[in-house]
């Protein structure tokens, strides 16, 4: 596929995409943070998202309805009391290596942006990116996003929720 390839199919993630989404999330964690995620915990998280898109909603990209998935993005929502509206946060953005720099993320972004813009109380889009991921930062800048001027701090309790029992 090249930059002039036919339009990509961007659609909501479905339960049938579960295994690929889990695989993409595993790859994403390893490639960007050097982490190996507990597959049982990750699987339960993906299952929860697919069962309740209000919690987290996936979009996937493919070159045709019967073709393998090329990429994904997910959205969570944050209420902004300062702006009286929802901000949609991108997360779990992944494009398979052989499809990078070919417009897959751009197509996902444009579809999600259009859907967000159609909802009157959605007031913007945000994402976070690893500080050293300069390639991704350049991509986001080229698409019209700008640095929000924030650093993200966190306290994550990795052992709080154990893997689901079999």
Coordinates of N, CA and C in Angstrom, one line a residue:
X1 N 0.9 -1.2 0.0 CA 0.0 0.0 0.0 C 0.9 1.2 0.0
X2 N 0.6 2.2 -0.8 CA 1.3 3.5 -0.8 C 0.5 4.6 -0.4
X3 N 1.1 5.8 -0.4 CA 0.3 7.0 0.1 C -0.8 7.3 -0.9
X4 N -0.8 6.8 -2.1 CA -1.9 7.0 -3.1 C -2.8 5.8 -3.2
X5 N -2.7 4.9 -2.2 CA -3.5 3.7 -2.2 C -5.0 4.1 -2.0
X6 N -5.9 3.2 -2.3 CA -7.4 3.5 -2.1 C -7.6 3.8 -0.6
X7 N -8.7 4.5 -0.4 CA -9.0 4.9 1.0 C -9.1 3.7 1.9
X8 N -8.7 3.9 3.1 CA -8.8 2.8 4.1 C -10.2 2.8 4.7
X9 N -10.5 1.6 5.2 CA -11.8 1.4 5.9 C -11.5 1.7 7.3
X10 N -12.1 2.6 7.9 CA -12.0 3.0 9.3 C -13.4 2.6 9.9
X11 N -13.4 1.8 11.0 CA -14.6 1.4 11.6 C -14.4 1.1 13.1
X12 N -15.5 1.0 13.8 CA -15.5 0.7 15.2 C -14.9 -0.7 15.4
X13 N -14.1 -0.8 16.5 CA -13.6 -2.1 16.9 C -14.7 -3.0 17.3
X14 N -14.6 -4.3 16.9 CA -15.7 -5.2 17.2 C -15.1 -6.4 18.1
X15 N -16.0 -7.1 18.7 CA -15.5 -8.3 19.5 C -14.7 -9.2 18.6
X16 N -15.0 -9.3 17.3 CA -14.2 -10.2 16.4 C -12.7 -9.7 16.3
X17 N -12.5 -8.4 16.6 CA -11.1 -7.9 16.5 C -10.3 -8.1 17.8
X18 N -10.9 -8.7 18.8 CA -10.3 -8.8 20.1 C -8.9 -9.3 20.1
X19 N -8.6 -10.4 19.5 CA -7.3 -10.9 19.5 C -6.2 -10.0 18.9
X20 N -6.6 -9.4 17.8 CA -5.7 -8.4 17.1 C -5.5 -7.2 18.0
X21 N -6.5 -6.7 18.6 CA -6.4 -5.5 19.5 C -5.4 -5.9 20.6
X22 N -5.6 -7.0 21.2 CA -4.7 -7.5 22.3 C -3.3 -7.5 21.8
X23 N -3.1 -8.1 20.6 CA -1.7 -8.2 20.1 C -1.2 -6.9 19.8
X24 N -2.0 -6.0 19.2 CA -1.5 -4.6 19.0 C -1.1 -3.9 20.3
X25 N -1.9 -4.1 21.3 CA -1.6 -3.4 22.6 C -0.3 -4.0 23.2
X26 N -0.1 -5.3 23.1 CA 1.2 -5.9 23.5 C 2.4 -5.3 22.8
X27 N 2.2 -5.2 21.5 CA 3.3 -4.7 20.7 C 3.6 -3.2 21.0
X28 N 2.5 -2.5 21.2 CA 2.7 -1.1 21.5 C 3.4 -0.9 22.8
X29 N 3.0 -1.6 23.8 CA 3.7 -1.5 25.1 C 5.2 -1.8 25.0
X30 N 5.5 -2.9 24.3 CA 6.9 -3.3 24.1 C 7.7 -2.3 23.3
X31 N 7.1 -1.9 22.2 CA 7.9 -1.0 21.3 C 8.1 0.4 21.9
X32 N 7.1 0.9 22.6 CA 7.2 2.3 23.1 C 7.8 2.4 24.5
X33 N 7.5 1.4 25.3 CA 8.0 1.5 26.7 C 8.8 0.3 27.2
X34 N 9.0 -0.6 26.3 CA 9.8 -1.8 26.7 C 9.1 -2.7 27.7
X35 N 7.8 -2.6 27.8 CA 7.0 -3.3 28.8 C 6.4 -4.6 28.1
X36 N 6.2 -5.6 28.9 CA 5.5 -6.8 28.6 C 4.3 -6.9 29.5
X37 N 3.1 -6.7 28.9 CA 1.9 -6.7 29.6 C 1.4 -8.1 30.0
X38 N 0.8 -8.2 31.1 CA 0.2 -9.4 31.6 C -1.0 -9.7 30.6
X39 N -0.9 -10.7 29.8 CA -2.0 -11.0 28.8 C -3.4 -11.2 29.4
X40 N -3.5 -11.8 30.6 CA -4.8 -12.0 31.2 C -5.4 -10.7 31.6
X41 N -4.6 -9.8 32.2 CA -5.1 -8.5 32.5 C -5.5 -7.6 31.3
X42 N -4.6 -7.7 30.3 CA -4.8 -6.9 29.1 C -6.1 -7.5 28.4
X43 N -6.2 -8.8 28.3 CA -7.4 -9.4 27.7 C -8.7 -8.9 28.4
X44 N -8.7 -8.9 29.7 CA -9.8 -8.5 30.5 C -10.1 -7.0 30.2
X45 N -9.1 -6.2 30.1 CA -9.3 -4.8 29.8 C -9.9 -4.6 28.4
X46 N -9.4 -5.3 27.4 CA -9.9 -5.1 26.1 C -11.3 -5.6 26.0
X47 N -11.6 -6.8 26.7 CA -13.0 -7.3 26.7 C -13.9 -6.3 27.4
X48 N -13.5 -5.6 28.4 CA -14.3 -4.6 29.1 C -14.6 -3.5 28.2
X49 N -13.6 -3.0 27.4 CA -13.8 -1.9 26.5 C -14.7 -2.3 25.4
X50 N -14.5 -3.5 24.8 CA -15.4 -3.9 23.7 C -16.8 -4.1 24.1
X51 N -17.0 -4.4 25.4 CA -18.4 -4.6 25.9 C -19.1 -3.3 26.3
X52 N -18.3 -2.3 26.5 CA -18.8 -1.0 27.0 C -18.1 0.2 26.3
X53 N -18.4 0.6 25.1 CA -17.7 1.6 24.4 C -17.8 3.0 25.1
X54 N -18.6 3.2 26.1 CA -18.6 4.4 26.9 C -17.4 4.4 27.8
X55 N -16.8 3.3 28.1 CA -15.6 3.2 28.9 C -14.4 3.5 28.1
X56 N -14.3 2.9 26.9 CA -13.2 3.1 26.0 C -13.7 2.5 24.6
X57 N -13.5 3.3 23.6 CA -14.0 2.9 22.3 C -12.8 2.8 21.3
X58 N -12.7 1.6 20.6 CA -11.7 1.4 19.6 C -12.2 1.7 18.2
X59 N -11.3 2.2 17.4 CA -11.5 2.3 16.0 C -10.3 1.5 15.4
X60 N -10.6 0.9 14.3 CA -9.5 0.1 13.6 C -9.5 0.5 12.1
X61 N -8.3 0.2 11.5 CA -8.1 0.6 10.1 C -7.8 -0.7 9.4
X62 N -8.3 -0.8 8.2 CA -7.9 -1.9 7.3 C -8.1 -1.5 5.9
X63 N -7.4 -2.2 4.9 CA -7.5 -1.7 3.5 C -8.8 -2.3 2.8
X64 N -9.5 -3.2 3.4 CA -10.7 -3.7 2.9 C -11.4 -4.5 4.0
X65 N -12.7 -4.7 3.8 CA -13.4 -5.4 4.9 C -13.0 -6.8 5.2
X66 N -12.3 -7.4 4.3 CA -11.8 -8.8 4.6 C -10.3 -8.8 4.8
X67 N -9.6 -7.7 4.8 CA -8.2 -7.6 5.0 C -7.8 -7.5 6.5
X68 N -6.6 -7.9 6.8 CA -6.1 -7.8 8.2 C -6.1 -6.4 8.7
X69 N -6.2 -6.2 10.0 CA -6.2 -4.8 10.5 C -4.8 -4.3 10.4
X70 N -4.7 -3.0 10.1 CA -3.4 -2.3 9.9 C -3.1 -1.4 11.1
X71 N -4.1 -1.0 11.8 CA -3.9 -0.1 13.0 C -5.1 0.1 13.8
X72 N -4.9 0.8 14.9 CA -6.0 1.0 15.8 C -5.8 2.3 16.6
X73 N -6.8 2.8 17.1 CA -6.8 3.9 18.1 C -7.9 3.8 19.0
X74 N -7.8 4.2 20.2 CA -8.9 4.2 21.2 C -9.1 5.6 21.8
X75 N -10.3 5.8 22.2 CA -10.7 7.1 22.8 C -11.3 6.9 24.2
X76 N -10.8 7.7 25.1 CA -11.5 7.8 26.4 C -11.9 9.3 26.5
X77 N -12.8 9.6 27.5 CA -13.3 10.9 27.6 C -12.9 11.5 28.9
X78 N -12.7 12.9 28.9 CA -12.4 13.7 30.1 C -13.4 14.9 30.1
X79 N -14.1 15.1 31.2 CA -14.9 16.3 31.2 C -14.1 17.5 31.6
X80 N -14.2 18.6 30.9 CA -13.5 19.8 31.2 C -14.4 20.8 31.9
X81 N -14.3 21.0 33.2 CA -15.1 22.0 33.8 C -14.7 23.4 33.4
X82 N -13.5 23.6 33.0 CA -13.0 24.9 32.5 C -13.7 25.3 31.2
X83 N -14.0 24.3 30.4 CA -14.5 24.6 29.1 C -16.0 24.0 28.9
X84 N -16.5 23.4 29.9 CA -17.9 22.9 29.9 C -18.1 22.0 28.7
X85 N -17.2 21.0 28.5 CA -17.3 20.1 27.4 C -16.4 18.9 27.6
X86 N -16.6 17.9 26.7 CA -15.8 16.7 26.7 C -14.5 16.9 25.9
X87 N -13.5 16.3 26.4 CA -12.2 16.2 25.6 C -12.0 14.7 25.3
X88 N -11.9 14.3 24.1 CA -11.6 12.9 23.7 C -10.1 12.7 23.7
X89 N -9.6 11.8 24.5 CA -8.2 11.4 24.6 C -7.9 10.2 23.7
X90 N -6.9 10.3 22.9 CA -6.4 9.2 22.1 C -5.6 8.3 23.0
X91 N -5.7 7.0 22.9 CA -4.8 6.1 23.6 C -4.7 4.8 22.7
X92 N -3.8 4.0 23.1 CA -3.6 2.7 22.4 C -3.5 2.9 20.8
X93 N -2.8 3.9 20.4 CA -2.5 4.2 19.0 C -1.4 3.2 18.5
X94 N -1.8 2.4 17.5 CA -0.8 1.5 17.0 C -1.0 1.2 15.5
X95 N 0.0 1.3 14.7 CA 0.0 0.9 13.3 C 1.1 -0.1 13.1
X96 N 0.7 -1.2 12.4 CA 1.7 -2.2 12.1 C 2.9 -1.6 11.4
X97 N 4.1 -2.1 11.6 CA 5.3 -1.5 11.1 C 5.3 -1.4 9.5
X98 N 4.8 -2.4 8.9 CA 4.8 -2.3 7.4 C 3.8 -1.3 6.8
X99 N 2.9 -0.8 7.6 CA 2.0 0.2 7.2 C 2.2 1.6 7.7
X100 N 3.3 1.8 8.4 CA 3.6 3.1 9.0 C 4.0 4.1 7.9
X101 N 3.7 5.3 8.1 CA 4.0 6.4 7.1 C 3.2 6.2 5.8
X102 N 2.1 5.6 5.9 CA 1.3 5.4 4.7 C -0.2 5.9 4.9
X103 N -0.3 6.8 6.0 CA -1.6 7.4 6.1 C -2.6 6.7 7.0
X104 N -2.2 5.6 7.7 CA -3.1 4.8 8.5 C -3.5 5.6 9.7
X105 N -2.6 6.2 10.5 CA -3.0 7.0 11.6 C -3.8 8.2 11.2
X106 N -3.3 8.8 10.1 CA -4.0 10.0 9.6 C -5.5 9.7 9.3
X107 N -5.8 8.6 8.7 CA -7.1 8.2 8.4 C -7.9 7.9 9.7
X108 N -7.3 7.2 10.7 CA -8.0 7.0 12.0 C -8.3 8.4 12.6
X109 N -7.3 9.2 12.7 CA -7.4 10.5 13.3 C -8.6 11.3 12.6
X110 N -8.6 11.4 11.3 CA -9.6 12.2 10.6 C -11.0 11.6 10.9
X111 N -11.1 10.3 10.9 CA -12.4 9.7 11.2 C -12.9 10.0 12.6
X112 N -12.0 9.9 13.6 CA -12.3 10.1 15.0 C -12.6 11.6 15.2
X113 N -11.8 12.5 14.5 CA -12.0 13.9 14.6 C -13.4 14.3 14.1
X114 N -13.7 13.8 12.9 CA -15.0 14.1 12.4 C -16.2 13.6 13.3
X115 N -16.1 12.4 13.9 CA -17.1 12.0 14.8 C -17.2 12.8 16.0
X116 N -16.0 13.2 16.6 CA -16.0 14.1 17.7 C -16.6 15.5 17.4
X117 N -16.2 16.0 16.3 CA -16.7 17.3 15.9 C -18.3 17.3 15.7
X118 N -18.8 16.2 15.4 CA -20.3 16.1 15.2 C -21.0 16.0 16.5
X119 N -20.4 15.8 17.6 CA -21.0 15.8 18.9 C -20.9 17.2 19.5
X120 N -22.0 17.9 19.7 CA -21.9 19.3 20.1 C -21.1 19.6 21.4
X121 N -21.1 18.7 22.4 CA -20.4 19.0 23.6 C -19.0 18.4 23.7
X122 N -18.4 18.0 22.6 CA -17.0 17.6 22.5 C -16.3 18.8 22.0
X123 N -15.3 19.2 22.8 CA -14.6 20.5 22.6 C -13.2 20.3 22.1
X124 N -12.7 19.1 22.0 CA -11.3 18.9 21.5 C -10.8 17.5 21.7
X125 N -9.6 17.3 21.2 CA -8.9 16.1 21.2 C -7.6 16.2 21.9
X126 N -7.1 15.2 22.6 CA -5.8 15.2 23.2 C -5.2 13.8 23.1
X127 N -3.9 13.8 23.2 CA -3.2 12.6 23.4 C -1.9 12.8 24.1
X128 N -1.4 11.8 24.7 CA 0.0 11.9 25.3 C 0.9 11.0 24.4
X129 N 2.2 11.4 24.5 CA 3.2 10.7 23.7 C 4.4 10.6 24.5
X130 N 5.1 9.5 24.4 CA 6.4 9.3 25.1 C 7.3 10.5 24.7
X131 N 8.1 11.0 25.6 CA 9.0 12.1 25.4 C 10.0 11.9 24.3
X132 N 10.4 10.6 24.2 CA 11.5 10.3 23.2 C 10.9 9.9 21.8
X133 N 9.6 9.8 21.7 CA 9.0 9.4 20.5 C 8.8 10.5 19.5
X134 N 10.0 11.0 19.0 CA 10.0 12.2 18.2 C 9.3 12.0 16.8
X135 N 9.3 10.8 16.3 CA 8.6 10.5 15.1 C 7.1 10.7 15.2
X136 N 6.5 10.2 16.3 CA 5.1 10.4 16.5 C 4.8 11.9 16.8
X137 N 5.7 12.6 17.5 CA 5.4 14.0 17.8 C 5.4 14.8 16.5
X138 N 6.3 14.5 15.5 CA 6.3 15.1 14.3 C 5.0 14.8 13.5
X139 N 4.5 13.6 13.6 CA 3.3 13.2 12.9 C 2.1 14.1 13.4
X140 N 2.0 14.2 14.8 CA 0.9 14.9 15.4 C 1.0 16.4 15.0
X141 N 2.2 17.0 15.0 CA 2.3 18.4 14.6 C 1.9 18.6 13.2
X142 N 2.3 17.7 12.3 CA 2.0 17.8 10.9 C 0.5 17.7 10.6
X143 N -0.3 17.1 11.5 CA -1.7 16.9 11.4 C -2.5 18.1 12.0
X144 N -1.7 19.1 12.6 CA -2.4 20.3 13.1 C -2.5 20.3 14.6
X145 N -2.1 19.2 15.3 CA -2.1 19.2 16.8 C -0.9 20.0 17.3
X146 N -1.1 20.5 18.5 CA 0.0 21.3 19.1 C 0.2 20.8 20.5
X147 N 1.4 21.1 21.1 CA 1.7 20.7 22.4 C 0.7 21.4 23.3
X148 N 0.1 20.7 24.3 CA -0.8 21.3 25.2 C -0.1 22.0 26.4
X149 N 1.3 21.8 26.4 CA 2.0 22.5 27.5 C 2.0 21.8 28.8
X150 N 1.5 20.5 28.8 CA 1.4 19.8 30.1 C 2.4 18.6 30.1
X151 N 2.8 18.3 31.3 CA 3.5 17.0 31.5 C 2.5 16.1 32.2
X152 N 2.5 14.8 31.9 CA 1.6 13.9 32.6 C 2.4 13.2 33.7
X153 N 1.8 13.2 34.9 CA 2.3 12.5 36.1 C 1.3 11.5 36.5
X154 N 1.8 10.4 37.1 CA 0.9 9.4 37.4 C 1.3 8.6 38.6
X155 N 0.4 8.0 39.2 CA 0.6 7.0 40.3 C -0.3 5.8 39.9
X156 N 0.3 4.7 39.4 CA -0.4 3.6 38.9 C -0.2 2.4 39.9
X157 N -1.2 1.8 40.3 CA -1.1 0.7 41.2 C -1.2 -0.6 40.4
X158 N -0.1 -1.1 39.9 CA -0.1 -2.2 39.0 C -0.6 -3.5 39.6
X159 N -0.5 -3.6 40.9 CA -0.9 -4.9 41.6 C -2.3 -4.8 42.2
X160 N -3.0 -3.7 42.0 CA -4.3 -3.5 42.6 C -5.3 -4.5 42.0
X161 N -5.3 -4.7 40.7 CA -6.3 -5.5 40.1 C -5.6 -6.7 39.5
X162 N -5.8 -7.8 40.1 CA -5.1 -9.1 39.7 C -5.8 -9.6 38.4
X163 N -5.0 -10.4 37.8 CA -5.6 -11.0 36.5 C -6.8 -11.8 36.9
X164 N -7.8 -11.8 36.0 CA -9.0 -12.6 36.3 C -8.7 -14.0 36.5
X165 N -9.5 -14.6 37.3 CA -9.3 -16.1 37.6 C -9.9 -16.9 36.4
X166 N -9.2 -18.0 36.2 CA -9.7 -18.8 35.0 C -10.9 -19.6 35.4

